[in-house]
Amino acid sequence: MINPWTKITEKKVYDNPWIRVEEHQVITPGQKSGIYGKVCFKNMALGIVPLDKDLHTWLVGQYRYTLDEYSWEIPMGGGPMEVDALLSAKRELKEETGLIADKWTEIMKIHTSNSVTDEVGFVFIAEELQQGETEFDDTEDLKIWRLPFSEALDMVMNGQITDGISIAAILKTAIILKQG
């Protein structure tokens, strides 16, 4: 497919260790001059659906500053672009839940908000679990909850889980479990 957008200029307007914000002067597909803001992520997003032999999963709860509200989510985080997504997902699962998994299955690649950001994410199912110690980051005040996977699915369906990666991961896992 041919890109119908023309970028005239690009300017960095903000930069920190996690994101860069750019302002682009563009010609739109309708041939009008315009401006486009782009949030460029410096890490990939990683989500993990841990499943034990009894089909329990783990959710992580935390207060999300950007939303000003509490959020239940699958274990997730970021990983450097130059590091294999699976290696970073293993690290994230251990950090947030203390879990170590012997079986990993990548179930999706996801673009989290492709109208304003280039962020790409990968989601895995982690199985054959052993419990270890958590290793929270200093920015995290997390609650860990082990529950039947069916209850996590119910939380998605009744709007208690609102994080996009968590919703997509739980719904896809439910389909995989139904088919399996």
Tab-separated table of N, CA and C in Angstrom:
chain	number	residue	atom	x	y	z
A	1	MET	N	0.845	-1.180	0.000
A	1	MET	CA	0.000	0.000	0.000
A	1	MET	C	0.894	1.249	0.000
A	2	ILE	N	0.554	2.210	-0.784
A	2	ILE	CA	1.323	3.454	-0.879
A	2	ILE	C	0.858	4.419	0.203
A	3	ASN	N	1.812	5.059	0.885
A	3	ASN	CA	1.507	6.027	1.934
A	3	ASN	C	0.912	7.290	1.312
A	4	PRO	N	-0.336	7.657	1.651
A	4	PRO	CA	-0.945	8.852	1.077
A	4	PRO	C	-0.569	10.142	1.811
A	5	TRP	N	0.216	10.046	2.867
A	5	TRP	CA	0.662	11.208	3.634
A	5	TRP	C	2.013	11.685	3.117
A	6	THR	N	2.240	13.000	3.154
A	6	THR	CA	3.546	13.562	2.842
A	6	THR	C	4.037	14.332	4.061
A	7	LYS	N	5.208	13.943	4.568
A	7	LYS	CA	5.800	14.651	5.706
A	7	LYS	C	6.669	15.775	5.160
A	8	ILE	N	6.384	17.001	5.588
A	8	ILE	CA	7.148	18.177	5.161
A	8	ILE	C	8.313	18.409	6.136
A	9	THR	N	7.989	18.497	7.431
A	9	THR	CA	9.016	18.698	8.454
A	9	THR	C	8.683	17.844	9.668
A	10	GLU	N	9.715	17.644	10.487
A	10	GLU	CA	9.582	16.889	11.729
A	10	GLU	C	10.391	17.615	12.792
A	11	LYS	N	9.775	17.845	13.967
A	11	LYS	CA	10.465	18.562	15.035
A	11	LYS	C	10.241	17.825	16.352
A	12	LYS	N	11.321	17.592	17.105
A	12	LYS	CA	11.203	16.998	18.430
A	12	LYS	C	10.745	18.084	19.400
A	13	VAL	N	9.645	17.835	20.125
A	13	VAL	CA	9.144	18.833	21.072
A	13	VAL	C	9.298	18.405	22.526
A	14	TYR	N	9.569	17.106	22.760
A	14	TYR	CA	9.754	16.614	24.124
A	14	TYR	C	10.499	15.292	24.074
A	15	ASP	N	11.331	15.057	25.088
A	15	ASP	CA	12.099	13.814	25.120
A	15	ASP	C	12.394	13.450	26.569
A	16	ASN	N	12.171	12.174	26.929
A	16	ASN	CA	12.577	11.653	28.233
A	16	ASN	C	13.064	10.222	28.022
A	17	PRO	N	13.437	9.495	29.064
A	17	PRO	CA	13.957	8.140	28.841
A	17	PRO	C	12.963	7.143	28.244
A	18	TRP	N	11.654	7.429	28.253
A	18	TRP	CA	10.653	6.475	27.801
A	18	TRP	C	9.976	6.856	26.487
A	19	ILE	N	9.799	8.165	26.261
A	19	ILE	CA	9.087	8.608	25.054
A	19	ILE	C	9.750	9.841	24.454
A	20	ARG	N	9.425	10.067	23.177
A	20	ARG	CA	9.773	11.297	22.475
A	20	ARG	C	8.490	11.768	21.784
A	21	VAL	N	8.206	13.041	21.847
A	21	VAL	CA	7.035	13.592	21.163
A	21	VAL	C	7.522	14.449	19.997
A	22	GLU	N	6.952	14.168	18.831
A	22	GLU	CA	7.327	14.887	17.617
A	22	GLU	C	6.129	15.647	17.061
A	23	GLU	N	6.423	16.774	16.416
A	23	GLU	CA	5.415	17.534	15.685
A	23	GLU	C	5.787	17.456	14.207
A	24	HIS	N	4.855	16.981	13.411
A	24	HIS	CA	5.092	16.840	11.979
A	24	HIS	C	4.181	17.807	11.217
A	25	GLN	N	4.758	18.551	10.293
A	25	GLN	CA	3.973	19.312	9.324
A	25	GLN	C	3.775	18.371	8.142
A	26	VAL	N	2.518	18.215	7.719
A	26	VAL	CA	2.201	17.196	6.724
A	26	VAL	C	1.266	17.746	5.645
A	27	ILE	N	1.188	16.991	4.562
A	27	ILE	CA	0.123	17.129	3.575
A	27	ILE	C	-0.737	15.880	3.763
A	28	THR	N	-2.011	16.081	4.062
A	28	THR	CA	-2.915	14.971	4.362
A	28	THR	C	-3.285	14.214	3.095
A	29	PRO	N	-3.887	13.031	3.242
A	29	PRO	CA	-4.355	12.314	2.046
A	29	PRO	C	-5.338	13.126	1.207
A	30	GLY	N	-6.026	14.106	1.831
A	30	GLY	CA	-6.928	14.991	1.087
A	30	GLY	C	-6.222	16.199	0.498
A	31	GLN	N	-4.879	16.189	0.513
A	31	GLN	CA	-4.034	17.233	-0.071
A	31	GLN	C	-4.144	18.583	0.639
A	32	LYS	N	-4.409	18.563	1.942
A	32	LYS	CA	-4.455	19.793	2.748
A	32	LYS	C	-3.227	19.820	3.655
A	33	SER	N	-2.733	21.010	3.969
A	33	SER	CA	-1.650	21.164	4.943
A	33	SER	C	-2.197	20.855	6.320
A	34	GLY	N	-1.377	20.226	7.135
A	34	GLY	CA	-1.824	19.888	8.475
A	34	GLY	C	-0.666	19.664	9.422
A	35	ILE	N	-1.025	19.352	10.657
A	35	ILE	CA	-0.049	19.071	11.702
A	35	ILE	C	-0.409	17.727	12.319
A	36	TYR	N	0.600	16.952	12.643
A	36	TYR	CA	0.364	15.651	13.261
A	36	TYR	C	1.331	15.508	14.424
A	37	GLY	N	0.807	15.164	15.582
A	37	GLY	CA	1.632	14.866	16.741
A	37	GLY	C	1.864	13.370	16.820
A	38	LYS	N	3.095	12.972	17.140
A	38	LYS	CA	3.442	11.552	17.205
A	38	LYS	C	4.211	11.289	18.493
A	39	VAL	N	3.745	10.302	19.256
A	39	VAL	CA	4.450	9.863	20.454
A	39	VAL	C	5.259	8.633	20.070
A	40	CYS	N	6.582	8.734	20.211
A	40	CYS	CA	7.487	7.649	19.839
A	40	CYS	C	7.977	6.962	21.119
A	41	PHE	N	7.696	5.677	21.240
A	41	PHE	CA	8.098	4.929	22.427
A	41	PHE	C	9.510	4.377	22.245
A	42	LYS	N	10.263	4.367	23.329
A	42	LYS	CA	11.637	3.888	23.289
A	42	LYS	C	11.747	2.430	23.734
A	43	ASN	N	10.640	1.854	24.169
A	43	ASN	CA	10.582	0.439	24.553
A	43	ASN	C	9.352	-0.188	23.926
A	44	MET	N	9.387	-1.505	23.773
A	44	MET	CA	8.188	-2.214	23.334
A	44	MET	C	7.340	-2.533	24.567
A	45	ALA	N	6.045	-2.657	24.376
A	45	ALA	CA	5.134	-3.050	25.445
A	45	ALA	C	5.060	-4.571	25.495
A	46	LEU	N	4.982	-5.105	26.708
A	46	LEU	CA	4.927	-6.550	26.891
A	46	LEU	C	3.810	-6.893	27.856
A	47	GLY	N	2.986	-7.858	27.494
A	47	GLY	CA	1.927	-8.332	28.370
A	47	GLY	C	2.007	-9.838	28.513
A	48	ILE	N	1.688	-10.312	29.708
A	48	ILE	CA	1.778	-11.741	29.978
A	48	ILE	C	0.500	-12.211	30.656
A	49	VAL	N	-0.087	-13.290	30.141
A	49	VAL	CA	-1.217	-13.945	30.791
A	49	VAL	C	-0.671	-15.229	31.419
A	50	PRO	N	-0.393	-15.201	32.731
A	50	PRO	CA	0.065	-16.431	33.376
A	50	PRO	C	-1.128	-17.349	33.639
A	51	LEU	N	-0.958	-18.628	33.344
A	51	LEU	CA	-2.017	-19.619	33.569
A	51	LEU	C	-1.434	-20.824	34.291
A	52	ASP	N	-2.035	-21.177	35.432
A	52	ASP	CA	-1.579	-22.397	36.103
A	52	ASP	C	-2.411	-23.582	35.636
A	53	LYS	N	-2.108	-24.769	36.142
A	53	LYS	CA	-2.772	-26.000	35.676
A	53	LYS	C	-4.256	-26.015	36.005
A	54	ASP	N	-4.692	-25.205	36.984
A	54	ASP	CA	-6.108	-25.112	37.357
A	54	ASP	C	-6.815	-23.958	36.656
A	55	LEU	N	-6.152	-23.347	35.678
A	55	LEU	CA	-6.656	-22.202	34.908
A	55	LEU	C	-6.938	-20.984	35.785
A	56	HIS	N	-6.035	-20.752	36.738
A	56	HIS	CA	-6.010	-19.493	37.464
A	56	HIS	C	-5.012	-18.582	36.754
A	57	THR	N	-5.221	-17.287	36.885
A	57	THR	CA	-4.298	-16.315	36.336
A	57	THR	C	-3.950	-15.315	37.422
A	58	TRP	N	-3.091	-14.368	37.097
A	58	TRP	CA	-2.680	-13.328	38.030
A	58	TRP	C	-2.938	-11.981	37.385
A	59	LEU	N	-3.514	-11.076	38.166
A	59	LEU	CA	-3.654	-9.685	37.756
A	59	LEU	C	-2.796	-8.831	38.675
A	60	VAL	N	-2.391	-7.694	38.147
A	60	VAL	CA	-1.600	-6.733	38.908
A	60	VAL	C	-2.423	-5.457	39.007
A	61	GLY	N	-2.579	-4.960	40.214
A	61	GLY	CA	-3.334	-3.727	40.429
A	61	GLY	C	-2.407	-2.602	40.838
A	62	GLN	N	-2.682	-1.429	40.278
A	62	GLN	CA	-1.900	-0.255	40.653
A	62	GLN	C	-2.660	1.010	40.299
A	63	TYR	N	-2.297	2.083	40.983
A	63	TYR	CA	-2.888	3.381	40.689
A	63	TYR	C	-2.155	3.961	39.492
A	64	ARG	N	-2.901	4.255	38.429
A	64	ARG	CA	-2.303	4.799	37.206
A	64	ARG	C	-2.373	6.321	37.233
A	65	TYR	N	-1.217	6.941	37.324
A	65	TYR	CA	-1.112	8.391	37.419
A	65	TYR	C	-1.819	9.096	36.268
A	66	THR	N	-1.603	8.598	35.045
A	66	THR	CA	-2.161	9.274	33.870
A	66	THR	C	-3.687	9.278	33.865
A	67	LEU	N	-4.304	8.247	34.431
A	67	LEU	CA	-5.763	8.151	34.464
A	67	LEU	C	-6.361	8.716	35.739
A	68	ASP	N	-5.540	8.842	36.776
A	68	ASP	CA	-5.984	9.230	38.111
A	68	ASP	C	-7.026	8.238	38.631
A	69	GLU	N	-6.733	6.939	38.399
A	69	GLU	CA	-7.611	5.890	38.915
A	69	GLU	C	-6.858	4.571	39.045
A	70	TYR	N	-7.431	3.669	39.833
A	70	TYR	CA	-6.841	2.357	40.058
A	70	TYR	C	-7.156	1.453	38.881
A	71	SER	N	-6.213	0.566	38.536
A	71	SER	CA	-6.371	-0.278	37.364
A	71	SER	C	-5.894	-1.694	37.651
A	72	TRP	N	-6.733	-2.691	37.309
A	72	TRP	CA	-6.325	-4.096	37.322
A	72	TRP	C	-5.918	-4.468	35.910
A	73	GLU	N	-4.747	-5.109	35.774
A	73	GLU	CA	-4.172	-5.414	34.471
A	73	GLU	C	-3.465	-6.763	34.528
A	74	ILE	N	-3.185	-7.328	33.368
A	74	ILE	CA	-2.293	-8.479	33.324
A	74	ILE	C	-0.891	-7.971	33.681
A	75	PRO	N	0.010	-8.846	34.098
A	75	PRO	CA	1.390	-8.408	34.300
A	75	PRO	C	1.947	-7.860	32.981
A	76	MET	N	2.532	-6.672	33.045
A	76	MET	CA	3.036	-6.051	31.828
A	76	MET	C	4.103	-5.034	32.142
A	77	GLY	N	4.800	-4.639	31.112
A	77	GLY	CA	5.827	-3.615	31.261
A	77	GLY	C	6.466	-3.347	29.925
A	78	GLY	N	7.645	-2.797	29.984
A	78	GLY	CA	8.359	-2.460	28.760
A	78	GLY	C	9.658	-3.215	28.642
A	79	GLY	N	10.117	-3.334	27.420
A	79	GLY	CA	11.394	-3.983	27.152
A	79	GLY	C	12.140	-3.238	26.073
A	80	PRO	N	13.461	-3.168	26.197
A	80	PRO	CA	14.261	-2.473	25.185
A	80	PRO	C	14.039	-3.064	23.792
A	81	MET	N	13.999	-2.208	22.798
A	81	MET	CA	13.769	-2.633	21.416
A	81	MET	C	14.818	-3.630	20.930
A	82	GLU	N	16.042	-3.489	21.437
A	82	GLU	CA	17.121	-4.344	20.951
A	82	GLU	C	17.205	-5.688	21.672
A	83	VAL	N	16.326	-5.921	22.664
A	83	VAL	CA	16.306	-7.183	23.403
A	83	VAL	C	15.106	-8.006	22.941
A	84	ASP	N	15.288	-9.301	22.815
A	84	ASP	CA	14.205	-10.192	22.411
A	84	ASP	C	12.988	-10.008	23.331
A	85	ALA	N	11.808	-9.898	22.749
A	85	ALA	CA	10.582	-9.652	23.510
A	85	ALA	C	10.341	-10.732	24.565
A	86	LEU	N	10.621	-11.972	24.251
A	86	LEU	CA	10.403	-13.055	25.203
A	86	LEU	C	11.299	-12.905	26.431
A	87	LEU	N	12.555	-12.553	26.227
A	87	LEU	CA	13.458	-12.352	27.375
A	87	LEU	C	12.947	-11.236	28.285
A	88	SER	N	12.484	-10.152	27.691
A	88	SER	CA	11.955	-9.046	28.488
A	88	SER	C	10.651	-9.425	29.174
A	89	ALA	N	9.813	-10.227	28.507
A	89	ALA	CA	8.554	-10.670	29.120
A	89	ALA	C	8.835	-11.558	30.337
A	90	LYS	N	9.817	-12.422	30.233
A	90	LYS	CA	10.197	-13.270	31.375
A	90	LYS	C	10.630	-12.413	32.558
A	91	ARG	N	11.411	-11.378	32.285
A	91	ARG	CA	11.855	-10.465	33.337
A	91	ARG	C	10.667	-9.749	33.972
A	92	GLU	N	9.760	-9.243	33.147
A	92	GLU	CA	8.589	-8.526	33.666
A	92	GLU	C	7.712	-9.415	34.541
A	93	LEU	N	7.451	-10.637	34.102
A	93	LEU	CA	6.609	-11.543	34.887
A	93	LEU	C	7.242	-11.794	36.255
A	94	LYS	N	8.547	-12.027	36.276
A	94	LYS	CA	9.255	-12.265	37.545
A	94	LYS	C	9.207	-11.032	38.429
A	95	GLU	N	9.491	-9.860	37.854
A	95	GLU	CA	9.494	-8.620	38.637
A	95	GLU	C	8.147	-8.359	39.298
A	96	GLU	N	7.067	-8.482	38.517
A	96	GLU	CA	5.755	-8.063	38.998
A	96	GLU	C	5.018	-9.110	39.818
A	97	THR	N	5.252	-10.394	39.554
A	97	THR	CA	4.492	-11.438	40.253
A	97	THR	C	5.365	-12.436	41.003
A	98	GLY	N	6.651	-12.461	40.700
A	98	GLY	CA	7.528	-13.476	41.250
A	98	GLY	C	7.459	-14.797	40.496
A	99	LEU	N	6.609	-14.878	39.476
A	99	LEU	CA	6.425	-16.132	38.753
A	99	LEU	C	7.525	-16.372	37.727
A	100	ILE	N	7.883	-17.639	37.603
A	100	ILE	CA	8.798	-18.103	36.562
A	100	ILE	C	8.049	-19.185	35.793
A	101	ALA	N	8.062	-19.094	34.474
A	101	ALA	CA	7.318	-20.040	33.634
A	101	ALA	C	8.276	-20.857	32.780
A	102	ASP	N	7.950	-22.138	32.642
A	102	ASP	CA	8.746	-23.010	31.779
A	102	ASP	C	8.208	-23.071	30.354
A	103	LYS	N	6.940	-22.684	30.156
A	103	LYS	CA	6.333	-22.740	28.815
A	103	LYS	C	5.804	-21.346	28.460
A	104	TRP	N	6.215	-20.867	27.282
A	104	TRP	CA	5.825	-19.540	26.810
A	104	TRP	C	5.268	-19.661	25.396
A	105	THR	N	4.157	-18.960	25.150
A	105	THR	CA	3.564	-18.928	23.819
A	105	THR	C	3.237	-17.477	23.468
A	106	GLU	N	3.824	-16.988	22.381
A	106	GLU	CA	3.464	-15.645	21.909
A	106	GLU	C	2.109	-15.744	21.234
A	107	ILE	N	1.156	-14.884	21.658
A	107	ILE	CA	-0.194	-14.962	21.096
A	107	ILE	C	-0.597	-13.739	20.277
A	108	MET	N	0.150	-12.636	20.392
A	108	MET	CA	-0.220	-11.492	19.557
A	108	MET	C	0.844	-10.415	19.536
A	109	LYS	N	0.799	-9.680	18.442
A	109	LYS	CA	1.493	-8.396	18.301
A	109	LYS	C	0.380	-7.365	18.295
A	110	ILE	N	0.586	-6.256	19.003
A	110	ILE	CA	-0.474	-5.259	19.127
A	110	ILE	C	0.107	-3.851	19.013
A	111	HIS	N	-0.619	-2.973	18.325
A	111	HIS	CA	-0.302	-1.550	18.305
A	111	HIS	C	-1.299	-0.887	19.252
A	112	THR	N	-0.791	-0.227	20.278
A	112	THR	CA	-1.641	0.181	21.393
A	112	THR	C	-2.551	1.371	21.099
A	113	SER	N	-2.119	2.304	20.327
A	113	SER	CA	-2.944	3.471	19.977
A	113	SER	C	-2.362	4.078	18.713
A	114	ASN	N	-2.565	3.391	17.594
A	114	ASN	CA	-1.816	3.703	16.374
A	114	ASN	C	-2.202	5.009	15.676
A	115	SER	N	-3.134	5.751	16.226
A	115	SER	CA	-3.427	7.058	15.625
A	115	SER	C	-2.504	8.149	16.164
A	116	VAL	N	-1.844	7.889	17.306
A	116	VAL	CA	-0.966	8.904	17.887
A	116	VAL	C	0.397	8.380	18.309
A	117	THR	N	0.602	7.064	18.273
A	117	THR	CA	1.865	6.521	18.754
A	117	THR	C	2.347	5.374	17.876
A	118	ASP	N	3.652	5.159	17.924
A	118	ASP	CA	4.257	4.043	17.195
A	118	ASP	C	4.476	2.831	18.106
A	119	GLU	N	3.910	2.840	19.323
A	119	GLU	CA	4.165	1.759	20.279
A	119	GLU	C	3.689	0.417	19.735
A	120	VAL	N	4.547	-0.576	19.869
A	120	VAL	CA	4.224	-1.945	19.494
A	120	VAL	C	4.338	-2.799	20.746
A	121	GLY	N	3.436	-3.761	20.868
A	121	GLY	CA	3.465	-4.650	22.017
A	121	GLY	C	3.385	-6.104	21.594
A	122	PHE	N	3.814	-6.959	22.501
A	122	PHE	CA	3.745	-8.400	22.296
A	122	PHE	C	3.135	-9.019	23.541
A	123	VAL	N	2.256	-10.003	23.338
A	123	VAL	CA	1.579	-10.660	24.449
A	123	VAL	C	1.902	-12.148	24.414
A	124	PHE	N	2.130	-12.688	25.598
A	124	PHE	CA	2.478	-14.091	25.765
A	124	PHE	C	1.564	-14.754	26.778
A	125	ILE	N	1.334	-16.044	26.608
A	125	ILE	CA	0.767	-16.879	27.664
A	125	ILE	C	1.956	-17.583	28.312
A	126	ALA	N	1.990	-17.539	29.648
A	126	ALA	CA	3.053	-18.203	30.414
A	126	ALA	C	2.424	-19.337	31.211
A	127	GLU	N	2.971	-20.548	31.071
A	127	GLU	CA	2.436	-21.722	31.753
A	127	GLU	C	3.566	-22.498	32.431
A	128	GLU	N	3.164	-23.553	33.162
A	128	GLU	CA	4.108	-24.357	33.936
A	128	GLU	C	4.881	-23.438	34.875
A	129	LEU	N	4.143	-22.879	35.825
A	129	LEU	CA	4.616	-21.793	36.679
A	129	LEU	C	5.210	-22.274	37.993
A	130	GLN	N	6.220	-21.550	38.442
A	130	GLN	CA	6.764	-21.712	39.787
A	130	GLN	C	6.767	-20.338	40.444
A	131	GLN	N	6.445	-20.305	41.746
A	131	GLN	CA	6.395	-19.036	42.475
A	131	GLN	C	7.756	-18.694	43.050
A	132	GLY	N	8.174	-17.458	42.851
A	132	GLY	CA	9.404	-16.927	43.438
A	132	GLY	C	9.096	-15.588	44.086
A	133	GLU	N	10.114	-14.779	44.258
A	133	GLU	CA	9.972	-13.462	44.886
A	133	GLU	C	9.807	-12.374	43.820
A	134	THR	N	9.010	-11.365	44.145
A	134	THR	CA	8.838	-10.217	43.249
A	134	THR	C	10.071	-9.317	43.319
A	135	GLU	N	10.198	-8.452	42.314
A	135	GLU	CA	11.299	-7.490	42.251
A	135	GLU	C	10.752	-6.180	41.687
A	136	PHE	N	9.837	-5.532	42.438
A	136	PHE	CA	9.182	-4.322	41.959
A	136	PHE	C	10.186	-3.216	41.638
A	137	ASP	N	9.854	-2.412	40.596
A	137	ASP	CA	10.594	-1.183	40.318
A	137	ASP	C	10.252	-0.168	41.401
A	138	ASP	N	11.099	0.859	41.559
A	138	ASP	CA	10.845	1.856	42.602
A	138	ASP	C	9.650	2.752	42.288
A	139	THR	N	9.123	2.690	41.069
A	139	THR	CA	7.934	3.477	40.717
A	139	THR	C	6.647	2.676	40.915
A	140	GLU	N	6.766	1.431	41.369
A	140	GLU	CA	5.604	0.546	41.439
A	140	GLU	C	5.155	0.299	42.874
A	141	ASP	N	3.863	0.395	43.081
A	141	ASP	CA	3.206	0.005	44.331
A	141	ASP	C	2.094	-0.942	43.899
A	142	LEU	N	2.433	-2.213	43.726
A	142	LEU	CA	1.557	-3.176	43.071
A	142	LEU	C	0.857	-4.091	44.066
A	143	LYS	N	-0.360	-4.472	43.720
A	143	LYS	CA	-1.092	-5.532	44.394
A	143	LYS	C	-1.180	-6.689	43.409
A	144	ILE	N	-0.961	-7.901	43.889
A	144	ILE	CA	-0.998	-9.083	43.037
A	144	ILE	C	-2.200	-9.922	43.441
A	145	TRP	N	-2.970	-10.374	42.445
A	145	TRP	CA	-4.203	-11.111	42.714
A	145	TRP	C	-4.242	-12.357	41.843
A	146	ARG	N	-4.280	-13.521	42.479
A	146	ARG	CA	-4.472	-14.789	41.765
A	146	ARG	C	-5.957	-15.083	41.783
A	147	LEU	N	-6.532	-15.366	40.615
A	147	LEU	CA	-7.965	-15.608	40.499
A	147	LEU	C	-8.230	-16.554	39.339
A	148	PRO	N	-9.407	-17.196	39.323
A	148	PRO	CA	-9.738	-18.022	38.162
A	148	PRO	C	-9.736	-17.167	36.885
A	149	PHE	N	-9.186	-17.728	35.806
A	149	PHE	CA	-9.157	-16.990	34.543
A	149	PHE	C	-10.561	-16.543	34.150
A	150	SER	N	-11.570	-17.352	34.416
A	150	SER	CA	-12.951	-16.997	34.059
A	150	SER	C	-13.390	-15.707	34.752
A	151	GLU	N	-12.903	-15.445	35.952
A	151	GLU	CA	-13.238	-14.194	36.646
A	151	GLU	C	-12.549	-13.000	35.994
A	152	ALA	N	-11.315	-13.199	35.535
A	152	ALA	CA	-10.628	-12.115	34.809
A	152	ALA	C	-11.384	-11.799	33.521
A	153	LEU	N	-11.860	-12.837	32.849
A	153	LEU	CA	-12.661	-12.625	31.637
A	153	LEU	C	-13.944	-11.867	31.977
A	154	ASP	N	-14.603	-12.230	33.063
A	154	ASP	CA	-15.797	-11.506	33.501
A	154	ASP	C	-15.476	-10.034	33.766
A	155	MET	N	-14.306	-9.764	34.353
A	155	MET	CA	-13.908	-8.379	34.624
A	155	MET	C	-13.737	-7.577	33.337
A	156	VAL	N	-13.243	-8.225	32.287
A	156	VAL	CA	-13.159	-7.559	30.986
A	156	VAL	C	-14.572	-7.259	30.482
A	157	MET	N	-15.434	-8.260	30.540
A	157	MET	CA	-16.767	-8.116	29.953
A	157	MET	C	-17.640	-7.114	30.707
A	158	ASN	N	-17.405	-6.926	32.013
A	158	ASN	CA	-18.236	-5.960	32.749
A	158	ASN	C	-17.544	-4.613	32.953
A	159	GLY	N	-16.410	-4.402	32.286
A	159	GLY	CA	-15.765	-3.092	32.296
A	159	GLY	C	-14.861	-2.815	33.482
A	160	GLN	N	-14.565	-3.809	34.297
A	160	GLN	CA	-13.670	-3.591	35.430
A	160	GLN	C	-12.208	-3.556	34.999
A	161	ILE	N	-11.880	-4.206	33.909
A	161	ILE	CA	-10.544	-4.111	33.313
A	161	ILE	C	-10.693	-3.243	32.073
A	162	THR	N	-9.947	-2.135	32.044
A	162	THR	CA	-10.073	-1.184	30.935
A	162	THR	C	-8.786	-1.010	30.135
A	163	ASP	N	-7.685	-1.549	30.602
A	163	ASP	CA	-6.415	-1.453	29.882
A	163	ASP	C	-6.507	-2.226	28.567
A	164	GLY	N	-6.138	-1.586	27.466
A	164	GLY	CA	-6.299	-2.177	26.139
A	164	GLY	C	-5.522	-3.465	25.923
A	165	ILE	N	-4.263	-3.505	26.350
A	165	ILE	CA	-3.477	-4.730	26.170
A	165	ILE	C	-4.085	-5.854	26.994
A	166	SER	N	-4.500	-5.545	28.224
A	166	SER	CA	-5.106	-6.577	29.078
A	166	SER	C	-6.384	-7.125	28.464
A	167	ILE	N	-7.222	-6.244	27.952
A	167	ILE	CA	-8.481	-6.679	27.335
A	167	ILE	C	-8.195	-7.604	26.143
A	168	ALA	N	-7.328	-7.150	25.241
A	168	ALA	CA	-7.020	-7.959	24.055
A	168	ALA	C	-6.413	-9.301	24.448
A	169	ALA	N	-5.504	-9.285	25.410
A	169	ALA	CA	-4.825	-10.515	25.829
A	169	ALA	C	-5.782	-11.502	26.473
A	170	ILE	N	-6.646	-11.015	27.339
A	170	ILE	CA	-7.597	-11.903	28.026
A	170	ILE	C	-8.614	-12.464	27.041
A	171	LEU	N	-9.119	-11.635	26.139
A	171	LEU	CA	-10.087	-12.124	25.152
A	171	LEU	C	-9.446	-13.151	24.213
A	172	LYS	N	-8.238	-12.888	23.755
A	172	LYS	CA	-7.588	-13.852	22.862
A	172	LYS	C	-7.269	-15.145	23.603
A	173	THR	N	-6.827	-15.037	24.851
A	173	THR	CA	-6.562	-16.236	25.649
A	173	THR	C	-7.842	-17.051	25.834
A	174	ALA	N	-8.961	-16.382	26.077
A	174	ALA	CA	-10.243	-17.092	26.231
A	174	ALA	C	-10.581	-17.880	24.965
A	175	ILE	N	-10.352	-17.284	23.805
A	175	ILE	CA	-10.625	-17.975	22.541
A	175	ILE	C	-9.686	-19.177	22.382
A	176	ILE	N	-8.415	-18.974	22.705
A	176	ILE	CA	-7.442	-20.078	22.603
A	176	ILE	C	-7.832	-21.207	23.540
A	177	LEU	N	-8.240	-20.894	24.763
A	177	LEU	CA	-8.646	-21.933	25.719
A	177	LEU	C	-9.898	-22.675	25.242
A	178	LYS	N	-10.824	-21.929	24.648
A	178	LYS	CA	-12.073	-22.548	24.144
A	178	LYS	C	-11.774	-23.503	22.989
A	179	GLN	N	-10.828	-23.113	22.131
A	179	GLN	CA	-10.474	-23.932	20.979
A	179	GLN	C	-9.606	-25.139	21.351
A	180	GLY	N	-8.868	-24.981	22.484
A	180	GLY	CA	-7.851	-25.943	22.827
A	180	GLY	C	-8.322	-27.175	23.486
